[in-house]
């Protein structure tokens, strides 16, 4: 239906031109492989194994990274004032769909889809029994609800990062270190300490990564405890946090819990909606979770890179690791390093690298109406 309806649109023509350029790139890479030194695999694999060992040594030994993802956020906000729509396929947006409810997603309706294509999908796949309901967007409401959610989340991590209105990246290590080390402290006390307030009221300076004012690496505290103790504590705290979000906002969220944010981001989608999934930090547990996944599941691997990898038989993350020497041969150093990290479940944040820094860009979007184009 999608191809039929949009097969000759300007967008699809542009996509076909892009695909043709990727095909040329793939042909060039195949020539590189054909002309490679006979010992290329041995040499590149040895280099990759050294780098992988460095990456794995830097990966945290406890799962304390959490990615919180609100469930169909824009749609859920709209449903609070329109509860009758929960039984119908519905979406936010007209010309372009921002998000849809789970009933609409059963018909293939998704974000960034043209509204009229969503209409066709629901109408045809339901045999004409249902139609897609479109709701106007309301970003003032979304910002307010996002701030309400953030107010809850910052009680657990005052330094969290909100990458969008509906997604947060949180480091639970300081909270867990305090909760485990100071079992008599309740949530409110821990939250105040994380915010820099002395729990004794004596005016002492309290480090947000320390206990009773003593600067301590929270991961040192967690690493001194059995992994199962830390995992169970994290699972309980995140479950409690998600309940507080639901109680205060009426919205549900899902969460991924893992030793780093690359894994936590992927895990946040496993138990949607209104669930959570924990990836244990052991090498076997990470491989068990990560290796069967399509490479496209890894953040940073998009449509083009997926097509290039697929042309060389690399479909899932296990393939990506198995063919690490081939990837190192064909890709530029930075790309090959990123793909190797991903194949062993590591990310740049494991070694302390930060994305913090000055803003480097600004974006503005525009949805074209029927008959319009960029030409």
Coordinates of C-alpha atoms in Angstrom, one line a residue:
X1 CA 0.0 0.0 0.0
X2 CA 2.8 2.4 0.9
X3 CA 4.7 1.7 -2.3
X4 CA 1.6 2.0 -4.4
X5 CA 0.6 5.3 -2.9
X6 CA 4.0 7.0 -2.8
X7 CA 5.9 5.0 -5.4
X8 CA 6.3 8.0 -7.8
X9 CA 6.3 10.8 -5.3
X10 CA 9.1 13.4 -5.2
X11 CA 10.2 11.9 -2.0
X12 CA 10.5 8.4 -3.4
X13 CA 12.3 9.6 -6.5
X14 CA 14.8 11.3 -4.2
X15 CA 15.2 8.1 -2.2
X16 CA 15.8 6.1 -5.4
X17 CA 18.6 8.6 -6.4
X18 CA 20.1 8.2 -2.9
X19 CA 19.9 4.4 -3.2
X20 CA 21.7 4.6 -6.6
X21 CA 24.5 6.6 -5.0
X22 CA 24.8 4.0 -2.2
X23 CA 24.9 1.2 -4.8
X24 CA 27.9 3.0 -6.4
X25 CA 29.6 3.2 -2.9
X26 CA 29.0 -0.5 -2.4
X27 CA 30.6 -1.4 -5.7
X28 CA 33.6 0.7 -4.8
X29 CA 33.9 -1.1 -1.4
X30 CA 33.7 -4.5 -3.2
X31 CA 36.6 -3.4 -5.4
X32 CA 38.6 -2.5 -2.3
X33 CA 37.9 -6.0 -0.9
X34 CA 38.8 -7.7 -4.1
X35 CA 42.2 -5.9 -4.2
X36 CA 43.0 -6.3 -0.5
X37 CA 46.2 -8.0 0.7
X38 CA 45.8 -11.8 1.1
X39 CA 46.4 -11.5 4.8
X40 CA 44.0 -8.6 5.3
X41 CA 41.6 -10.6 7.6
X42 CA 44.4 -11.8 10.0
X43 CA 45.9 -8.3 10.2
X44 CA 42.7 -6.4 10.7
X45 CA 41.2 -8.9 13.1
X46 CA 44.3 -8.7 15.3
X47 CA 44.0 -4.9 15.4
X48 CA 40.2 -5.1 16.2
X49 CA 40.8 -7.6 19.0
X50 CA 43.2 -5.3 20.7
X51 CA 40.7 -2.4 20.5
X52 CA 37.8 -4.5 21.6
X53 CA 39.7 -5.6 24.7
X54 CA 40.2 -1.9 25.6
X55 CA 36.6 -1.1 25.0
X56 CA 35.4 -4.0 27.1
X57 CA 37.8 -3.1 30.0
X58 CA 36.2 0.3 30.1
X59 CA 32.6 -0.9 30.2
X60 CA 31.0 -0.5 33.6
X61 CA 30.7 -3.6 35.7
X62 CA 27.3 -2.6 37.1
X63 CA 24.1 -1.7 35.3
X64 CA 23.2 1.9 36.4
X65 CA 22.4 3.7 33.1
X66 CA 18.7 4.1 32.5
X67 CA 16.9 5.4 29.4
X68 CA 13.3 6.5 30.1
X69 CA 11.0 6.7 27.1
X70 CA 7.5 7.9 27.4
X71 CA 4.8 5.7 25.8
X72 CA 3.3 7.3 22.6
X73 CA 3.9 10.6 24.4
X74 CA 2.0 13.1 22.2
X75 CA -0.9 10.7 21.7
X76 CA -1.0 9.8 25.4
X77 CA -1.2 13.6 26.2
X78 CA -4.1 13.9 23.7
X79 CA -5.9 10.9 25.1
X80 CA -6.1 12.4 28.6
X81 CA -8.7 14.9 27.3
X82 CA -10.1 12.5 24.7
X83 CA -10.3 9.1 26.4
X84 CA -12.9 7.9 24.0
X85 CA -10.3 7.7 21.3
X86 CA -8.4 4.9 23.0
X87 CA -10.6 2.3 21.3
X88 CA -10.0 3.7 17.8
X89 CA -6.8 4.0 15.6
X90 CA -5.7 7.5 16.2
X91 CA -2.7 9.7 15.6
X92 CA -1.4 13.2 16.3
X93 CA -0.8 15.3 13.2
X94 CA -2.5 15.7 9.8
X95 CA 0.0 16.3 7.0
X96 CA 2.7 14.5 8.9
X97 CA 2.1 12.0 11.7
X98 CA 4.0 12.8 14.9
X99 CA 2.9 9.6 16.7
X100 CA 0.1 7.1 16.8
X101 CA -1.6 4.9 19.4
X102 CA -1.0 1.2 19.6
X103 CA -4.2 0.3 17.8
X104 CA -3.1 2.4 14.8
X105 CA 0.4 0.9 14.9
X106 CA -1.2 -2.5 14.3
X107 CA -2.0 -1.2 10.8
X108 CA 1.5 0.1 10.2
X109 CA 0.8 3.7 11.1
X110 CA 4.0 5.3 12.5
X111 CA 5.6 8.6 13.2
X112 CA 7.1 10.6 10.3
X113 CA 4.5 9.0 7.9
X114 CA 2.3 11.2 5.7
X115 CA -1.2 11.4 7.1
X116 CA -2.9 10.4 4.0
X117 CA -0.9 7.2 3.8
X118 CA -1.9 6.4 7.3
X119 CA -5.5 6.9 6.3
X120 CA -5.1 4.4 3.4
X121 CA -3.4 1.8 5.6
X122 CA -6.2 1.8 8.2
X123 CA -9.0 1.9 5.7
X124 CA -7.7 -0.9 3.5
X125 CA -6.3 -3.2 6.2
X126 CA -9.4 -3.0 8.3
X127 CA -11.6 -3.7 5.3
X128 CA -13.2 -0.3 5.6
X129 CA -14.4 -1.0 9.1
X130 CA -12.2 1.6 10.7
X131 CA -10.7 5.0 9.9
X132 CA -7.7 6.8 11.3
X133 CA -8.6 9.6 13.6
X134 CA -6.3 12.7 13.4
X135 CA -5.7 14.9 16.4
X136 CA -4.2 18.4 16.3
X137 CA -0.8 18.8 17.9
X138 CA -0.5 20.9 21.0
X139 CA 3.2 21.6 21.9
X140 CA 2.3 23.8 24.8
X141 CA 0.7 20.8 26.4
X142 CA 3.6 18.5 25.5
X143 CA 6.1 20.9 27.0
X144 CA 4.1 21.2 30.2
X145 CA 3.7 17.4 30.5
X146 CA 7.4 17.0 29.7
X147 CA 8.3 19.4 32.5
X148 CA 6.0 17.5 34.9
X149 CA 7.8 14.2 34.0
X150 CA 11.2 15.8 34.3
X151 CA 10.3 17.1 37.8
X152 CA 9.9 13.4 38.9
X153 CA 12.9 12.1 37.1
X154 CA 15.3 14.8 38.6
X155 CA 14.5 13.5 42.0
X156 CA 16.5 10.4 41.0
X157 CA 19.2 12.1 38.8
X158 CA 19.4 15.9 39.0
X159 CA 21.9 15.8 36.1
X160 CA 19.8 13.8 33.7
X161 CA 19.8 14.6 30.0
X162 CA 16.5 15.1 28.1
X163 CA 17.3 14.5 24.5
X164 CA 13.7 15.3 23.5
X165 CA 10.4 16.0 25.2
X166 CA 9.7 12.3 25.8
X167 CA 13.1 10.7 26.4
X168 CA 15.6 11.0 29.3
X169 CA 19.1 9.6 29.9
X170 CA 19.8 9.0 33.6
X171 CA 22.7 7.8 35.7
X172 CA 21.4 6.0 38.7
X173 CA 24.8 5.2 40.2
X174 CA 24.7 8.1 42.8
X175 CA 21.2 7.3 43.8
X176 CA 21.8 3.6 44.2
X177 CA 25.1 4.2 46.1
X178 CA 23.2 6.3 48.6
X179 CA 20.3 4.0 48.9
X180 CA 22.4 0.9 49.5
X181 CA 25.0 2.7 51.8
X182 CA 22.4 4.6 53.8
X183 CA 19.4 2.1 54.2
X184 CA 17.7 4.4 56.7
X185 CA 17.3 7.2 54.2
X186 CA 14.0 7.4 52.4
X187 CA 13.6 8.7 48.8
X188 CA 13.1 12.3 49.8
X189 CA 16.3 12.3 51.8
X190 CA 18.3 10.8 49.0
X191 CA 16.8 13.2 46.5
X192 CA 17.8 16.2 48.7
X193 CA 21.3 14.9 49.1
X194 CA 21.7 14.5 45.4
X195 CA 20.6 18.1 45.1
X196 CA 23.4 19.2 47.5
X197 CA 21.4 19.4 50.7
X198 CA 23.0 18.2 53.9
X199 CA 20.7 15.6 55.5
X200 CA 22.0 16.4 59.0
X201 CA 21.0 20.0 58.7
X202 CA 24.5 21.0 59.9
X203 CA 25.4 22.9 56.8
X204 CA 28.1 20.5 55.6
X205 CA 28.8 20.4 51.9
X206 CA 27.5 17.3 50.3
X207 CA 28.9 15.9 47.1
X208 CA 26.3 14.7 44.7
X209 CA 28.5 11.6 44.1
X210 CA 29.4 11.0 47.7
X211 CA 28.0 9.7 50.9
X212 CA 27.8 11.9 54.0
X213 CA 29.8 14.6 52.3
X214 CA 32.7 12.3 51.4
X215 CA 33.5 12.5 47.7
X216 CA 33.2 8.9 46.5
X217 CA 32.9 7.4 43.1
X218 CA 29.4 5.7 43.3
X219 CA 30.6 2.9 40.9
X220 CA 33.3 2.0 43.5
X221 CA 30.5 1.5 46.1
X222 CA 28.4 -0.5 43.6
X223 CA 31.3 -2.6 42.4
X224 CA 32.0 -3.7 46.0
X225 CA 28.6 -5.3 46.2
X226 CA 27.3 -8.4 44.4
X227 CA 25.9 -7.6 40.9
X228 CA 22.6 -9.3 41.7
X229 CA 22.1 -6.9 44.7
X230 CA 22.7 -3.8 42.6
X231 CA 20.5 -5.2 39.8
X232 CA 17.6 -5.9 42.1
X233 CA 17.9 -2.5 43.8
X234 CA 18.0 -0.7 40.4
X235 CA 15.0 -2.6 39.2
X236 CA 13.0 -1.7 42.3
X237 CA 13.9 1.9 42.2
X238 CA 13.1 2.3 38.5
X239 CA 9.8 0.6 39.0
X240 CA 9.0 3.0 41.8
X241 CA 10.0 5.9 39.7
X242 CA 7.8 4.9 36.8
X243 CA 4.9 4.6 39.3
X244 CA 5.6 8.1 40.5
X245 CA 5.5 9.4 36.9
X246 CA 2.2 7.7 36.3
X247 CA 0.8 9.0 39.6
X248 CA 1.8 12.6 39.0
X249 CA 1.2 12.9 35.3
X250 CA -1.3 10.1 34.3
X251 CA 1.2 9.0 31.7
X252 CA 3.2 5.8 31.4
X253 CA 6.8 5.3 30.5
X254 CA 9.1 2.4 29.7
X255 CA 12.7 2.1 30.7
X256 CA 15.9 0.3 29.7
X257 CA 18.5 -0.5 32.4
X258 CA 22.0 -1.4 31.3
X259 CA 25.7 -0.8 32.0
X260 CA 25.8 2.0 29.3
X261 CA 23.4 4.2 27.4
X262 CA 23.8 2.4 24.1
X263 CA 22.4 -0.8 25.6
X264 CA 19.8 1.1 27.8
X265 CA 18.4 2.9 24.7
X266 CA 17.8 -0.4 22.9
X267 CA 16.4 -2.1 26.1
X268 CA 13.9 0.8 26.6
X269 CA 11.9 -0.5 23.6
X270 CA 11.8 -4.2 24.7
X271 CA 8.9 -4.1 27.3
X272 CA 6.8 -1.3 25.8
X273 CA 4.4 -0.1 26.8
X274 CA 4.7 0.6 30.6
X275 CA 7.5 -1.9 31.3
X276 CA 11.2 -2.1 31.9
X277 CA 14.0 -4.4 30.8
X278 CA 17.4 -4.9 32.5
X279 CA 20.6 -5.9 30.7
X280 CA 23.1 -7.4 33.1
X281 CA 26.7 -6.2 32.7
X282 CA 28.3 -9.6 32.2
X283 CA 29.8 -10.3 28.8
X284 CA 27.6 -13.3 28.2
X285 CA 24.4 -11.4 29.2
X286 CA 25.3 -8.5 26.9
X287 CA 26.0 -10.8 24.0
X288 CA 22.8 -12.8 24.6
X289 CA 20.8 -9.5 24.5
X290 CA 22.6 -7.7 21.7
X291 CA 23.9 -10.3 19.2
X292 CA 20.5 -11.5 17.7
X293 CA 19.3 -7.9 17.1
X294 CA 19.3 -6.5 13.5
X295 CA 22.1 -3.9 13.2
X296 CA 19.5 -1.2 12.5
X297 CA 18.5 -1.5 16.2
X298 CA 21.8 0.1 17.2
X299 CA 21.6 3.9 17.5
X300 CA 23.8 5.5 14.8
X301 CA 23.2 2.8 12.2
X302 CA 20.7 4.2 9.8
X303 CA 19.2 3.2 6.5
X304 CA 22.4 3.8 4.4
X305 CA 24.8 2.1 6.7
X306 CA 22.4 -0.8 7.1
X307 CA 22.3 -1.3 3.4
X308 CA 26.1 -1.2 3.0
X309 CA 26.5 -3.7 5.8
X310 CA 23.8 -5.9 4.4
X311 CA 25.6 -6.0 1.0
X312 CA 28.4 -7.8 2.8
X313 CA 26.2 -10.3 4.6
X314 CA 26.1 -8.4 7.9
X315 CA 22.5 -8.5 9.1
X316 CA 22.6 -8.7 12.9
X317 CA 25.0 -7.6 15.6
X318 CA 26.6 -11.0 15.8
X319 CA 27.5 -10.8 12.1
X320 CA 28.9 -7.3 12.8
X321 CA 31.3 -8.7 15.4
X322 CA 32.2 -11.8 13.4
X323 CA 33.0 -9.6 10.4
X324 CA 34.9 -7.0 12.4
X325 CA 38.0 -7.4 10.3
X326 CA 36.0 -6.7 7.1
X327 CA 34.4 -3.7 8.6
X328 CA 37.8 -2.3 9.7
X329 CA 39.1 -2.9 6.2
X330 CA 36.2 -1.1 4.4
X331 CA 35.1 1.7 6.7
X332 CA 37.0 4.8 7.8
X333 CA 38.7 4.7 11.1
X334 CA 36.0 6.6 13.1
X335 CA 33.1 4.5 11.6
X336 CA 34.9 1.2 12.0
X337 CA 35.7 2.1 15.7
X338 CA 32.1 3.0 16.3
X339 CA 30.8 -0.3 14.7
X340 CA 33.3 -2.4 16.7
X341 CA 32.2 -0.7 20.0
X342 CA 28.6 -1.4 19.1
X343 CA 29.3 -5.1 18.2
X344 CA 30.7 -5.7 21.7
X345 CA 28.0 -3.6 23.5
X346 CA 30.2 -0.6 24.4
X347 CA 29.8 3.1 23.8
X348 CA 32.0 6.2 23.9
X349 CA 30.5 7.1 27.3
X350 CA 32.1 4.0 28.9
X351 CA 35.5 5.7 28.7
X352 CA 34.2 9.0 30.1
X353 CA 33.8 10.7 26.8
X354 CA 31.0 13.3 26.9
X355 CA 28.7 14.8 24.4
X356 CA 28.6 18.0 26.5
X357 CA 29.8 21.1 24.7
X358 CA 28.6 24.2 22.9
X359 CA 25.6 23.9 20.6
X360 CA 26.7 23.2 17.1
X361 CA 23.5 23.4 15.1
X362 CA 19.9 24.3 15.1
X363 CA 17.0 22.7 13.2
X364 CA 13.6 23.8 11.8
X365 CA 11.2 21.5 10.1
X366 CA 8.4 22.2 7.5
X367 CA 5.8 19.8 6.3
X368 CA 4.9 20.1 2.6
X369 CA 1.3 20.0 1.6
X370 CA 0.0 18.1 -1.4
X371 CA 1.3 19.7 -4.6
X372 CA 4.3 21.3 -2.9
X373 CA 7.9 20.3 -3.1
X374 CA 11.4 21.6 -2.4
X375 CA 12.1 21.9 -6.2

